[in-house]
């Protein structure tokens, strides 16, 4: 599917290392579904990762030993750099555009839109979980 008049094509599936059960080996799947632009909520964007890291947090996610559990199945690696390939309809503002290079930071409870978030602080009054609870 070409997105917003661009030459970006978003596949229906991708190859991915997927955690399907805590403490079990990751499974390599050639047909893991890719979120489609029509599935994005306002304020969400789809990023095609170019580089992703795996860190100690991923070990906790794998073990399932944190109080807040991630959704399963889950593709490993929650820190990365990539390009925005789709933006949810009715998303306000112009701070992110198709083609922008973005970094996905560590797990955070932030909204990403308020003054505190925009200034780089994590003392947000309307937080929601990023990168750990979303695939």
mmCIF file of C-alpha atoms in Angstrom:
data_model
loop_
_atom_site.group_PDB
_atom_site.id
_atom_site.type_symbol
_atom_site.label_atom_id
_atom_site.label_comp_id
_atom_site.label_asym_id
_atom_site.label_seq_id
_atom_site.Cartn_x
_atom_site.Cartn_y
_atom_site.Cartn_z
ATOM 1 C CA UNK A 1 0.000 0.000 0.000
ATOM 2 C CA UNK A 2 1.435 3.399 -0.949
ATOM 3 C CA UNK A 3 0.992 5.915 1.850
ATOM 4 C CA UNK A 4 -0.255 9.504 1.485
ATOM 5 C CA UNK A 5 0.928 9.891 -2.095
ATOM 6 C CA UNK A 6 4.449 8.748 -1.242
ATOM 7 C CA UNK A 7 6.356 5.849 -2.709
ATOM 8 C CA UNK A 8 6.452 4.150 0.705
ATOM 9 C CA UNK A 9 4.958 0.678 0.573
ATOM 10 C CA UNK A 10 3.843 -0.988 3.791
ATOM 11 C CA UNK A 11 3.792 -4.782 3.599
ATOM 12 C CA UNK A 12 1.012 -6.845 5.179
ATOM 13 C CA UNK A 13 3.541 -9.128 6.910
ATOM 14 C CA UNK A 14 7.190 -9.082 7.944
ATOM 15 C CA UNK A 15 9.904 -11.385 9.259
ATOM 16 C CA UNK A 16 10.301 -10.923 13.014
ATOM 17 C CA UNK A 17 11.539 -12.512 16.222
ATOM 18 C CA UNK A 18 8.348 -12.910 18.250
ATOM 19 C CA UNK A 19 7.884 -13.669 21.950
ATOM 20 C CA UNK A 20 4.674 -15.697 22.284
ATOM 21 C CA UNK A 21 5.028 -16.852 25.920
ATOM 22 C CA UNK A 22 7.139 -15.559 28.821
ATOM 23 C CA UNK A 23 10.328 -17.546 29.342
ATOM 24 C CA UNK A 24 10.006 -19.411 26.041
ATOM 25 C CA UNK A 25 12.394 -19.002 23.084
ATOM 26 C CA UNK A 26 11.616 -16.311 20.542
ATOM 27 C CA UNK A 27 10.076 -17.683 17.372
ATOM 28 C CA UNK A 28 11.201 -16.419 13.961
ATOM 29 C CA UNK A 29 8.060 -15.783 11.940
ATOM 30 C CA UNK A 30 8.027 -14.896 8.265
ATOM 31 C CA UNK A 31 4.386 -13.824 8.384
ATOM 32 C CA UNK A 32 4.136 -11.543 11.434
ATOM 33 C CA UNK A 33 1.419 -8.951 10.701
ATOM 34 C CA UNK A 34 2.426 -5.337 10.136
ATOM 35 C CA UNK A 35 0.158 -2.639 11.559
ATOM 36 C CA UNK A 36 -1.554 -0.886 8.671
ATOM 37 C CA UNK A 37 -2.137 2.890 8.455
ATOM 38 C CA UNK A 38 -5.907 2.396 8.790
ATOM 39 C CA UNK A 39 -5.309 0.724 12.185
ATOM 40 C CA UNK A 40 -3.450 3.703 13.680
ATOM 41 C CA UNK A 41 -5.252 5.804 16.272
ATOM 42 C CA UNK A 42 -5.013 9.606 16.262
ATOM 43 C CA UNK A 43 -1.600 10.567 17.627
ATOM 44 C CA UNK A 44 0.016 7.275 16.603
ATOM 45 C CA UNK A 45 2.541 6.774 13.843
ATOM 46 C CA UNK A 46 4.087 3.743 12.196
ATOM 47 C CA UNK A 47 7.882 3.657 12.121
ATOM 48 C CA UNK A 48 9.939 1.419 9.863
ATOM 49 C CA UNK A 49 12.882 0.555 12.081
ATOM 50 C CA UNK A 50 16.340 0.783 10.548
ATOM 51 C CA UNK A 51 18.242 -0.119 13.721
ATOM 52 C CA UNK A 52 17.058 -1.627 16.998
ATOM 53 C CA UNK A 53 18.817 -2.480 20.209
ATOM 54 C CA UNK A 54 18.195 -5.239 22.685
ATOM 55 C CA UNK A 55 18.958 -4.371 26.305
ATOM 56 C CA UNK A 56 18.464 -5.646 29.838
ATOM 57 C CA UNK A 57 14.833 -4.482 29.795
ATOM 58 C CA UNK A 58 14.216 -6.999 27.023
ATOM 59 C CA UNK A 59 15.422 -9.734 29.382
ATOM 60 C CA UNK A 60 12.792 -8.668 31.953
ATOM 61 C CA UNK A 61 10.143 -8.589 29.239
ATOM 62 C CA UNK A 62 11.224 -12.074 28.122
ATOM 63 C CA UNK A 63 11.038 -13.416 31.678
ATOM 64 C CA UNK A 64 7.743 -11.644 32.393
ATOM 65 C CA UNK A 65 9.056 -10.624 35.801
ATOM 66 C CA UNK A 66 7.851 -7.022 35.788
ATOM 67 C CA UNK A 67 4.603 -6.050 37.480
ATOM 68 C CA UNK A 68 3.202 -4.583 34.256
ATOM 69 C CA UNK A 69 3.210 -7.262 31.584
ATOM 70 C CA UNK A 70 3.671 -6.534 27.905
ATOM 71 C CA UNK A 71 1.097 -7.711 25.426
ATOM 72 C CA UNK A 72 1.893 -10.970 23.705
ATOM 73 C CA UNK A 73 2.854 -11.787 21.050
ATOM 74 C CA UNK A 74 5.566 -9.131 21.090
ATOM 75 C CA UNK A 75 8.450 -8.366 18.734
ATOM 76 C CA UNK A 76 11.639 -7.931 20.771
ATOM 77 C CA UNK A 77 13.614 -4.693 20.984
ATOM 78 C CA UNK A 78 11.968 -1.494 22.205
ATOM 79 C CA UNK A 79 14.710 1.033 21.424
ATOM 80 C CA UNK A 80 15.382 1.973 17.842
ATOM 81 C CA UNK A 81 15.821 4.454 15.037
ATOM 82 C CA UNK A 82 13.763 4.543 11.887
ATOM 83 C CA UNK A 83 11.552 6.603 9.604
ATOM 84 C CA UNK A 84 7.898 7.530 9.950
ATOM 85 C CA UNK A 85 5.962 5.714 7.212
ATOM 86 C CA UNK A 86 2.373 6.433 8.319
ATOM 87 C CA UNK A 87 0.518 8.756 10.688
ATOM 88 C CA UNK A 88 -2.900 8.114 12.227
ATOM 89 C CA UNK A 89 -5.811 10.054 10.758
ATOM 90 C CA UNK A 90 -6.912 13.183 12.613
ATOM 91 C CA UNK A 91 -3.491 13.567 14.223
ATOM 92 C CA UNK A 92 -3.062 17.221 15.122
ATOM 93 C CA UNK A 93 0.075 19.295 14.841
ATOM 94 C CA UNK A 94 2.961 19.063 12.471
ATOM 95 C CA UNK A 95 5.784 17.894 14.719
ATOM 96 C CA UNK A 96 6.131 14.556 12.863
ATOM 97 C CA UNK A 97 5.887 14.069 9.105
ATOM 98 C CA UNK A 98 6.080 11.070 6.777
ATOM 99 C CA UNK A 99 9.759 10.391 6.086
ATOM 100 C CA UNK A 100 11.058 11.970 9.312
ATOM 101 C CA UNK A 101 13.810 10.031 11.066
ATOM 102 C CA UNK A 102 12.809 9.371 14.665
ATOM 103 C CA UNK A 103 14.272 7.661 17.692
ATOM 104 C CA UNK A 104 12.216 5.427 19.938
ATOM 105 C CA UNK A 105 13.476 5.839 23.445
ATOM 106 C CA UNK A 106 13.380 3.668 26.479
ATOM 107 C CA UNK A 107 10.088 2.645 28.039
ATOM 108 C CA UNK A 108 8.258 5.755 29.186
ATOM 109 C CA UNK A 109 4.950 6.838 30.655
ATOM 110 C CA UNK A 110 4.513 10.086 28.733
ATOM 111 C CA UNK A 111 2.030 11.656 26.315
ATOM 112 C CA UNK A 112 4.672 13.208 24.049
ATOM 113 C CA UNK A 113 2.546 16.320 23.457
ATOM 114 C CA UNK A 114 2.373 18.410 26.633
ATOM 115 C CA UNK A 115 4.918 21.116 27.469
ATOM 116 C CA UNK A 116 6.800 18.889 29.927
ATOM 117 C CA UNK A 117 7.141 16.083 27.365
ATOM 118 C CA UNK A 118 8.153 18.466 24.562
ATOM 119 C CA UNK A 119 10.887 19.886 26.819
ATOM 120 C CA UNK A 120 12.259 16.399 27.488
ATOM 121 C CA UNK A 121 10.938 15.888 31.013
ATOM 122 C CA UNK A 122 9.039 12.785 32.080
ATOM 123 C CA UNK A 123 6.762 14.393 34.669
ATOM 124 C CA UNK A 124 3.699 14.168 32.427
ATOM 125 C CA UNK A 125 0.177 14.669 33.770
ATOM 126 C CA UNK A 126 -1.495 12.506 31.067
ATOM 127 C CA UNK A 127 0.878 9.577 30.601
ATOM 128 C CA UNK A 128 0.399 6.322 28.764
ATOM 129 C CA UNK A 129 2.909 3.516 28.321
ATOM 130 C CA UNK A 130 5.131 3.750 25.245
ATOM 131 C CA UNK A 131 7.295 1.116 23.560
ATOM 132 C CA UNK A 132 6.872 -1.653 26.142
ATOM 133 C CA UNK A 133 3.143 -2.176 25.860
ATOM 134 C CA UNK A 134 2.952 -1.529 22.116
ATOM 135 C CA UNK A 135 4.376 -3.568 19.270
#
